Short mmCIF file of C-alpha atoms and ligand atoms in Angstrom, two decimals:
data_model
loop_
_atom_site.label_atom_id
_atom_site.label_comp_id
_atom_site.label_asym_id
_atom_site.label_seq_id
_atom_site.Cartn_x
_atom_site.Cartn_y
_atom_site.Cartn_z
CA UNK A 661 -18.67 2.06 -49.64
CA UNK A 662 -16.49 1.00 -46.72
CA UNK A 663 -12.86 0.06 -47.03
CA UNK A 664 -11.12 -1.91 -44.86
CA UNK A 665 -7.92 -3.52 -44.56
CA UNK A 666 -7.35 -6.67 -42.88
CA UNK A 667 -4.42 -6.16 -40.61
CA UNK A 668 -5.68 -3.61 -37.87
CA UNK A 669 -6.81 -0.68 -39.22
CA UNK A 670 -9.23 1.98 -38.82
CA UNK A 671 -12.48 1.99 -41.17
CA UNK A 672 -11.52 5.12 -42.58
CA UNK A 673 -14.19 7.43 -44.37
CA UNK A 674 -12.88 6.60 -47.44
CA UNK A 675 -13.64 9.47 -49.73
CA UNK A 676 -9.67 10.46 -50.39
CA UNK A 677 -8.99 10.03 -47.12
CA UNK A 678 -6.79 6.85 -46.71
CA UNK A 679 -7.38 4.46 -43.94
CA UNK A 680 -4.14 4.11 -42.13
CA UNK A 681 -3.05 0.73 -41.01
CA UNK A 682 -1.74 0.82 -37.14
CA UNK A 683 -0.69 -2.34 -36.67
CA UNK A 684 -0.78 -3.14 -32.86
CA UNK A 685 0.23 -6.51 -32.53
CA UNK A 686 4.25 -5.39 -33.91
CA UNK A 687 3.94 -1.86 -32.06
CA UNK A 688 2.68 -2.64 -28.56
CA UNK A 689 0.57 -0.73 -26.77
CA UNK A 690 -0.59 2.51 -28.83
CA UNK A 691 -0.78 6.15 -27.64
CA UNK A 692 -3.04 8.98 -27.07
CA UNK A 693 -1.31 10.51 -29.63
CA UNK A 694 -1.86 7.92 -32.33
CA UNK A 695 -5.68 7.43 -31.11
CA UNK A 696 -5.70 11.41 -31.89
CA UNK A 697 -4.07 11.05 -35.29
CA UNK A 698 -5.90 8.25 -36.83
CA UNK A 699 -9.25 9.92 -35.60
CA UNK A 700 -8.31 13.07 -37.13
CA UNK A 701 -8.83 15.08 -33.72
CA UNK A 702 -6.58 16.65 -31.32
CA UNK A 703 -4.81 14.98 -27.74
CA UNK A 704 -7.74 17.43 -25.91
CA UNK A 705 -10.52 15.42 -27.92
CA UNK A 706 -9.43 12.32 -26.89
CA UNK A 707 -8.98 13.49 -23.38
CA UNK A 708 -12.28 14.66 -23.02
CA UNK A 709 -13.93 11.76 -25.27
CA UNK A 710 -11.96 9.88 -22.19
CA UNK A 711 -12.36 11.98 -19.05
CA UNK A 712 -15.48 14.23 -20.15
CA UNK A 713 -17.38 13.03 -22.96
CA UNK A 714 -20.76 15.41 -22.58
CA UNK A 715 -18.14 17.94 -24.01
CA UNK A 716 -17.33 16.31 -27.43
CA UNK A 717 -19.69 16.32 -30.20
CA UNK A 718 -21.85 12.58 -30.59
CA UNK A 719 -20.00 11.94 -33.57
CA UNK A 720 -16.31 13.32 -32.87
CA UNK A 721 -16.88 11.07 -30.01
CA UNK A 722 -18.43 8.07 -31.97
CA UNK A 723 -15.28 8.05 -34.38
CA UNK A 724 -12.60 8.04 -31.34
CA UNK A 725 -14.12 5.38 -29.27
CA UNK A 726 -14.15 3.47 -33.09
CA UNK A 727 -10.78 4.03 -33.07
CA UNK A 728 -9.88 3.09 -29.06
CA UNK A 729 -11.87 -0.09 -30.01
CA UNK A 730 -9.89 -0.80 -33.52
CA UNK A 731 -6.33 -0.10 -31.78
CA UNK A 732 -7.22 -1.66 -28.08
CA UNK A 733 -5.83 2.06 -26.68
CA UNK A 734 -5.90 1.31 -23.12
CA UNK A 735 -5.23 4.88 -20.88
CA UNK A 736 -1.91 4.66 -19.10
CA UNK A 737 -3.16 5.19 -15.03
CA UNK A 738 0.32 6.21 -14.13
CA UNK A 739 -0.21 9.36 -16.95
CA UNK A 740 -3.54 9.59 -16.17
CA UNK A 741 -2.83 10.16 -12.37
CA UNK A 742 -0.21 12.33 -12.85
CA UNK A 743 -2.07 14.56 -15.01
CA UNK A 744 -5.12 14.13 -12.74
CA UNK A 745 -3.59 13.42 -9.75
CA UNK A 746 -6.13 10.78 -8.95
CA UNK A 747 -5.44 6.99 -9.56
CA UNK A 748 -9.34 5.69 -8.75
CA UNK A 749 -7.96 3.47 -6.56
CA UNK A 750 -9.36 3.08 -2.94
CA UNK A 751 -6.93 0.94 -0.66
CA UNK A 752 -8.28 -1.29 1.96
CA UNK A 753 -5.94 -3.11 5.09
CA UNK A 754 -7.92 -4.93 7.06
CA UNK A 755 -7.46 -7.34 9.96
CA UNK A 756 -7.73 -10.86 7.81
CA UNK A 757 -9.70 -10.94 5.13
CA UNK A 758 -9.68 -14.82 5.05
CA UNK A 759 -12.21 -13.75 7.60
CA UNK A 760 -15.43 -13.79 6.34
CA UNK A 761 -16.78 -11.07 8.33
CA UNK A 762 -13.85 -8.78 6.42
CA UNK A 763 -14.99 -10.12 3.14
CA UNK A 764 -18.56 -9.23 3.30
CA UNK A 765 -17.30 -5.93 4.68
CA UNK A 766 -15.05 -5.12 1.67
CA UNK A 767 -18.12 -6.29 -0.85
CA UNK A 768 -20.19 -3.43 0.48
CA UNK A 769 -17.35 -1.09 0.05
CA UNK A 770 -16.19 -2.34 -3.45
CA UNK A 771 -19.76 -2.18 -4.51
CA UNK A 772 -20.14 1.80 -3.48
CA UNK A 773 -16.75 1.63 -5.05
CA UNK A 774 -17.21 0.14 -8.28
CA UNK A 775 -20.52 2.23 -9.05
CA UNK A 776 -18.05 5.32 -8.91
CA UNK A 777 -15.42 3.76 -11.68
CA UNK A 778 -13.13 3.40 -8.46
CA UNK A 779 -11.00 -0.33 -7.57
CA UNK A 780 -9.44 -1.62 -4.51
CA UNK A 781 -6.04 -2.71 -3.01
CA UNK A 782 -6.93 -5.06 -0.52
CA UNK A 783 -4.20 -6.20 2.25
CA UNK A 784 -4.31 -8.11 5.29
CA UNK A 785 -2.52 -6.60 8.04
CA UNK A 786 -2.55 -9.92 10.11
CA UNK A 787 -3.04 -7.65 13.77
CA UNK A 788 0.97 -6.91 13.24
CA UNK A 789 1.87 -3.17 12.91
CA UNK A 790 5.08 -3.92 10.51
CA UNK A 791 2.78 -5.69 7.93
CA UNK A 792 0.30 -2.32 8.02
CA UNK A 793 3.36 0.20 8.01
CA UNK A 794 4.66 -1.62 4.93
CA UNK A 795 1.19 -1.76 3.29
CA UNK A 796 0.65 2.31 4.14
CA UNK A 797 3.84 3.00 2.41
CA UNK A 798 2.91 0.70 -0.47
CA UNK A 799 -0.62 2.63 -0.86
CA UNK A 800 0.98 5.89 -0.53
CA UNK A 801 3.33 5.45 -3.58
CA UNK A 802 0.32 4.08 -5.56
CA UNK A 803 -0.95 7.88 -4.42
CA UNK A 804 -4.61 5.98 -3.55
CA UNK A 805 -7.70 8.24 -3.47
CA UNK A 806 -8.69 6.83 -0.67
CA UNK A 807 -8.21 4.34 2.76
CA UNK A 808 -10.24 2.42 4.55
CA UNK A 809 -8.11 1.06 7.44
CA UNK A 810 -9.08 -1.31 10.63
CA UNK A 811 -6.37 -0.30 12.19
CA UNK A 812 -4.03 -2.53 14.59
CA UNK A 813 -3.25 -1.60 18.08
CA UNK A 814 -3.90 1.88 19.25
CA UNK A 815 -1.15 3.96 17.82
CA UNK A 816 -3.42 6.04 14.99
CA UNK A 817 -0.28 8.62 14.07
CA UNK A 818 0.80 7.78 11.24
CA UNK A 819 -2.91 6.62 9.95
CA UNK A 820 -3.83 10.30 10.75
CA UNK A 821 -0.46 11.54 8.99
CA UNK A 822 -1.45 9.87 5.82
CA UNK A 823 -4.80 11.99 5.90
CA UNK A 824 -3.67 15.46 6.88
CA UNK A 825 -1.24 14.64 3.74
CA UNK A 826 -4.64 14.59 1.05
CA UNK A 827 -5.50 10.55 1.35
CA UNK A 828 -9.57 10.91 2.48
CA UNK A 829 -9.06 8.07 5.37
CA UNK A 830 -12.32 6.13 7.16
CA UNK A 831 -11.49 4.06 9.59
CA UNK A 832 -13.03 0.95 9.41
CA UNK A 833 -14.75 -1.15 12.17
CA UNK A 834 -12.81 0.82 15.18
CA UNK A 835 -13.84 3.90 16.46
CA UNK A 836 -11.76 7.76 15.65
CA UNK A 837 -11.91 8.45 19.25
CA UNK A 838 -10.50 11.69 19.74
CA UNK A 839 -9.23 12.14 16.18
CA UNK A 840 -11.45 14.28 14.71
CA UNK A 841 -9.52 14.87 11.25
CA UNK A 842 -11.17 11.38 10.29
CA UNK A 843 -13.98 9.08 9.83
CA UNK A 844 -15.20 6.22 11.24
CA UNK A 845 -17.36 3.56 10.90
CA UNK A 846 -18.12 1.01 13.62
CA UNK A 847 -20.76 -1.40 15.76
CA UNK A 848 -21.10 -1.05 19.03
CA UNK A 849 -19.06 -4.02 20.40
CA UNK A 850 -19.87 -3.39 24.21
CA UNK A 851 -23.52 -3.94 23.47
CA UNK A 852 -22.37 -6.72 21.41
CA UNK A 853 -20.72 -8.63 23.92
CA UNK A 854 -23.31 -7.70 26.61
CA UNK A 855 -26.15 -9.12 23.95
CA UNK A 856 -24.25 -12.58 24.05
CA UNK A 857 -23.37 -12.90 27.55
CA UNK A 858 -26.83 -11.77 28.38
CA UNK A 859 -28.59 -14.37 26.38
CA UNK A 860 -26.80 -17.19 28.28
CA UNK A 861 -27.01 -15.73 31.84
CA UNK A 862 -30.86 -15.09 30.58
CA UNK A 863 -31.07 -18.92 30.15
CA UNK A 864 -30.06 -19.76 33.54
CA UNK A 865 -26.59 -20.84 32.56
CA UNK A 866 -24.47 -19.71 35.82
CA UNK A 867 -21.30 -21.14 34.62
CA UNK A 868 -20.22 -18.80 31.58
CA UNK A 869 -17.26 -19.06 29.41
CA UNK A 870 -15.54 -16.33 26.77
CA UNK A 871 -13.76 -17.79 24.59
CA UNK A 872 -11.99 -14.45 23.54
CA UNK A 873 -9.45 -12.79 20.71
CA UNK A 874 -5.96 -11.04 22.25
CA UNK A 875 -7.50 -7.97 23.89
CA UNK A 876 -5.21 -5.65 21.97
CA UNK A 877 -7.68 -6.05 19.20
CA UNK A 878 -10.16 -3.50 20.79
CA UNK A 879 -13.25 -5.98 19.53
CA UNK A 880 -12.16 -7.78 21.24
CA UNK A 881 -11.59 -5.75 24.45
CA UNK A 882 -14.75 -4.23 23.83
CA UNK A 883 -16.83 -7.45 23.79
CA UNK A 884 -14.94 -8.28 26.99
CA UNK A 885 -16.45 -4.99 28.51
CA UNK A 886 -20.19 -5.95 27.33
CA UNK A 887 -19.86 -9.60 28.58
CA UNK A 888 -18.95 -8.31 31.97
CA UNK A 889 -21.66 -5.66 32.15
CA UNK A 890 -23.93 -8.73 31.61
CA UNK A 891 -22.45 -10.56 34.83
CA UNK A 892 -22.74 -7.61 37.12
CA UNK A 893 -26.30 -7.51 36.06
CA UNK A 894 -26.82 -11.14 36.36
CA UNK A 895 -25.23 -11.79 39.50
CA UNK A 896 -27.95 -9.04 41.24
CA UNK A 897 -29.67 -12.09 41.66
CA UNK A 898 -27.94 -15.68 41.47
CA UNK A 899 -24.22 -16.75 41.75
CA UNK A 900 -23.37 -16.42 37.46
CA UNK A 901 -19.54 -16.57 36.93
CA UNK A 902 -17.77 -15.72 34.20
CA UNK A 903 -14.19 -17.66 32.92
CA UNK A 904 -12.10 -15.69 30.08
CA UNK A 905 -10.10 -17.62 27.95
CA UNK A 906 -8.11 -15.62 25.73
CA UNK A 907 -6.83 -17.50 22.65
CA UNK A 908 -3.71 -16.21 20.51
CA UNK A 909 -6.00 -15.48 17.78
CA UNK A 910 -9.28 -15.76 16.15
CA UNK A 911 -9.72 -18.57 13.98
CA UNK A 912 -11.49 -21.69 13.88
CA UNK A 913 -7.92 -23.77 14.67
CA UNK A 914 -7.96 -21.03 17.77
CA UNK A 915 -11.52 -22.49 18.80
CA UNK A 916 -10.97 -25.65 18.62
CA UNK A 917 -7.74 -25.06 20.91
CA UNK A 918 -10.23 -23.44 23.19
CA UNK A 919 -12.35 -26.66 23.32
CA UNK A 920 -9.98 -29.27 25.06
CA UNK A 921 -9.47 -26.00 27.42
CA UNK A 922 -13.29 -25.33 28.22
CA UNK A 923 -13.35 -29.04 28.94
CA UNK A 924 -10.50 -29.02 31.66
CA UNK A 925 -12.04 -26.29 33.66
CA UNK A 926 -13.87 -27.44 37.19
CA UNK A 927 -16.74 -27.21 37.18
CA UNK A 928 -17.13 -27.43 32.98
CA UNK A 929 -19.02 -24.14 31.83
CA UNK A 930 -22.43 -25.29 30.52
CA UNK A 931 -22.19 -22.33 28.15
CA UNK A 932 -19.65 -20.41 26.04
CA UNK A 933 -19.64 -17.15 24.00
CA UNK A 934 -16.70 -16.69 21.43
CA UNK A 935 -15.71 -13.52 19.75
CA UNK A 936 -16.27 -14.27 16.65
CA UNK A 937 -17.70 -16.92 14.43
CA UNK A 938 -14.65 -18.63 13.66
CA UNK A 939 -13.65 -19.37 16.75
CA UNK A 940 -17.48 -20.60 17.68
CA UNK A 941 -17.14 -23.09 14.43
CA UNK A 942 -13.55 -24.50 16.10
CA UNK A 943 -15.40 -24.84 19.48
CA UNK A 944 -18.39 -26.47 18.19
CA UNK A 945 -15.69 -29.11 16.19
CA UNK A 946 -13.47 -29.73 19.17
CA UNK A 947 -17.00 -29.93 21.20
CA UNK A 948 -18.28 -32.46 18.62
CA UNK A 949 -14.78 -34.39 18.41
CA UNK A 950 -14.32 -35.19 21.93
CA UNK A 951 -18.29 -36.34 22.55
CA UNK A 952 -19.70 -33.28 24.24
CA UNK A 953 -23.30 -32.44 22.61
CA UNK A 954 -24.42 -28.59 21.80
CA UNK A 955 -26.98 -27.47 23.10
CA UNK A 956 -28.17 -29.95 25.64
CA UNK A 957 -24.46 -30.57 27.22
CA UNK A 958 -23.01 -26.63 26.41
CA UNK A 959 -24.38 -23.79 24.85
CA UNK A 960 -22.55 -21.90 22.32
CA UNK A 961 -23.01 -18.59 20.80
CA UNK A 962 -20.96 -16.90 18.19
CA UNK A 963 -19.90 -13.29 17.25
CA UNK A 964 -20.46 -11.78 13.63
CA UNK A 965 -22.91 -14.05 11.60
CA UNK A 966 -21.31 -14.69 9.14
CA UNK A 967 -23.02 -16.49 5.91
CA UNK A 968 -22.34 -19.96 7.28
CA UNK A 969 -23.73 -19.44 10.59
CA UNK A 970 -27.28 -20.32 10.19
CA UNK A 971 -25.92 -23.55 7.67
CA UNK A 972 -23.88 -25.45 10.76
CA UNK A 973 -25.56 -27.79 12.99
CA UNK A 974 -26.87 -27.21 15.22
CA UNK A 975 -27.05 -23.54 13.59
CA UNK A 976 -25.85 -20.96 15.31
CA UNK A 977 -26.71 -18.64 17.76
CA UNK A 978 -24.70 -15.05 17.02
CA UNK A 979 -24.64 -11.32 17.52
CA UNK A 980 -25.23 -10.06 14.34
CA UNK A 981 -22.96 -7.11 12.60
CA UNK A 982 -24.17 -5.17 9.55
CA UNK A 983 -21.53 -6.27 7.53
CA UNK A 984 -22.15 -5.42 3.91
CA UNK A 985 -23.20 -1.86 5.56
CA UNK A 986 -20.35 -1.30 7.60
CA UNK A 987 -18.19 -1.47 4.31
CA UNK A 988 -20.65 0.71 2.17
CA UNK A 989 -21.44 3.20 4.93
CA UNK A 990 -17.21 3.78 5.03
CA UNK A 991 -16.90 3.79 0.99
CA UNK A 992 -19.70 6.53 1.14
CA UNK A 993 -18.06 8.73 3.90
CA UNK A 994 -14.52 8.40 1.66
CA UNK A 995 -16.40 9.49 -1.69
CA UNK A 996 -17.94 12.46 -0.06
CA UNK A 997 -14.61 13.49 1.44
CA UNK A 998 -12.71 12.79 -1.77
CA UNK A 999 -15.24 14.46 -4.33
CA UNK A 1000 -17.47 16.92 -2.66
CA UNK A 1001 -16.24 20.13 -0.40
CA UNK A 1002 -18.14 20.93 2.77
CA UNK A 1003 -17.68 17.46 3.81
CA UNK A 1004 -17.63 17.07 8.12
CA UNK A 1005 -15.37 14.32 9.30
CA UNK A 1006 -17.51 12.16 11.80
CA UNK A 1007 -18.40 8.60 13.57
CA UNK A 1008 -20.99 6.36 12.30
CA UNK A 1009 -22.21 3.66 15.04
CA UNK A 1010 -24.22 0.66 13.58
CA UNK A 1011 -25.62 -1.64 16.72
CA UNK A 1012 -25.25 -5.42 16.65
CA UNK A 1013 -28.25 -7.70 16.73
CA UNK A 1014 -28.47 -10.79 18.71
CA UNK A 1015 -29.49 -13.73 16.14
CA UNK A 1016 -31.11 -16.44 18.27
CA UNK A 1017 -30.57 -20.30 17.19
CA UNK A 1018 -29.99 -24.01 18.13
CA UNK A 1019 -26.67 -23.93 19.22
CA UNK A 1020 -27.90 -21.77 22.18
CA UNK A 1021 -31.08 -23.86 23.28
CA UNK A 1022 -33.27 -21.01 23.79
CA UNK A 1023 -36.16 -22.58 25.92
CA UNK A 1024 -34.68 -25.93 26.98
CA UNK A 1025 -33.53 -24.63 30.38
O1 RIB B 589 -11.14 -9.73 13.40
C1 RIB B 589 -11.63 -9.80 14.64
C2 RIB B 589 -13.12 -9.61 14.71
O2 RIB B 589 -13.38 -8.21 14.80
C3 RIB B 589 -13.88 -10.05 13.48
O3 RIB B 589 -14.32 -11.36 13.54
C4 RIB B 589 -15.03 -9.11 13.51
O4 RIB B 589 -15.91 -9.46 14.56
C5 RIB B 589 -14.34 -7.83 13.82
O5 RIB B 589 -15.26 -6.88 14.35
#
């Protein structure tokens, strides 16, 4: 026989025992310490039903997840992280995550992430060093597990501070250097740059462009270093040039910006390589918009590969970055340091990949 009220209650066993009504919608939110009352166990049962269930017997545990599900008991992470001192919660500031290359980054961390019972806190630090302070001091109050940073400009003190304090720290898509206390996870943006610039010189092109980021993002300054490896190599043996134009920043309204300027050079570059994707799609448009056809008039290759690369047209021609492995590869390193002792703080180097389409004409010249 099973008796059961019809305002929320608890199916109670019924034999003397009387089910008792908890009605949630008047109360609010219901504690630990009702969940343990109305299942007849103590505030350790539920704890463990909660936190460590393989210690609770099948059917003490059956009858307090019945009554978590009657009542809608939902733990309180503020209690639960004080008690525990750990709030599951993984913080993530990243350049711009309107980027795509930054969201397919954080989708291979929050999927590592996830598996673990962990979230994120996911800021954009916009490349300015106020934003990031304010979103460090944010993350520390929310006492995070963990960080996974990109950090902006070159000053890694406080970053480092935050990680000799107890947050495990990876440092995502820029390399520790010398600071051995953390992680890091990057791709080798030197041979990156030198893959692109390569590929054009390797085409015949002798009039190069780089349509570049600010070099105090050190991508950016890195790519800058690979693309001019590539002209000291091509210029062994014909007269390849090589014209920077650094933009204020790295989006597509950036690259098209870049296009009226690639067009006002003398003599016109008959190929360009951009820093990232974003900036390729702006220079194709402002290519496109003013007449000027890609390949056959200028060649353009990209920097990332993102999803949409291989949709534009002509598609496009980029140095590939593991992405989605870049993120998981840092969310691994921060669950080792944060779970398991006898972890080794160290540097993980993914290389780039040069994806070869249209927009570069391979085999026209
Ligand atoms: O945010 C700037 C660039 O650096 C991104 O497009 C990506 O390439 C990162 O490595």
């Amino acid at each position: 026989m099973t008796c059961k009220s019809y305002a929320t209650s608890v199916p109670g066993d019924c034999q003397g025992t009387q089910a008792r009504q908890v009605n949630v919608k008047e109360r609010g939110r219901v504690t630990i310490s009702e969940v343990a009352r109305l299942a007849r166990v103590s505030l350790g049962t539920v704890s463990n039903v909660l936190n460590n269930p393989a210690v609770v017997a099948p059917a003490t545990r059956a009858r307090v997840l019945e009554v978590i599900n009657a009542t809608g008991f939902v733990r309180s992470t503020a209690a639960h992280q004080l008690r525990v001192g750990r709030s599951r919660t993984v913080g993530v500031v990243l350049l711009d995550i309107a980027n795509p290359f930054f969201a397919e980054v954080v989708k291979g961390a929050e999927q590592v992430l996830a598996d673990r019972g962990y979230v994120l806190m996911v800021f954009s630090s916009e490349d300015s060093a106020e934003r990031e302070h304010r979103y460090l001091r944010v993350l520390e109050e929310h006492r995070v597990d963990g960080l996974l940073i990109t950090p902006v400009g070159r000053d890694l003190e406080r970053i480092s501070t935050l990680a000799r304090r107890g947050t495990s720290t990876v440092l995502l898509d820029r390399d520790r250097g010398q600071l051995l206390d953390l992680c890091s996870v990057t791709v080798d943006d030197v041979r990156g740059g030198e893959l692109a610039a390569a590929h054009l010189f390797g085409l015949g092109h002798e009039r190069v462009a780089f349509v570049n980021g600010p070099t105090s993002i050190r991508q950016c300054a890195d790519r800058q270093r690979g693309a001019l490896r590539a002209l000291r190599m091509a210029r062994r043996d014909r007269p390849a040039g090589l014209t920077e134009l650094v933009m204020a920043g790295l989006t597509v309204d950036h690259g098209e910006r870049a296009a009226a300027q690639l067009l006002a050079l003398e003599p016109t570059p008959t190929a360009v390589m951009c820093a990232n994707d974003l900036l390729a799609l702006g220079v194709l448009k402002g290519l496109s918009d003013r007449g000027v056809r890609v390949p056959d008039d200028v060649a353009v290759v990209g920097y990332d590969d993102v999803s949409f690369a291989s949709m534009l047209s002509p598609s496009l021609t980029s140095v590939r970055q593991p992405k989605y492995e870049l993120g998981a590869a840092a969310a691994e390193l921060l669950l080792e340091e944060a779970l398991g002792p006898g972890h080794e703080h160290r540097a993980i180097r993914f290389e780039p990949e040069l994806v070869v389409r249209a927009s570069s004409g391979a085999g026209r010249r």
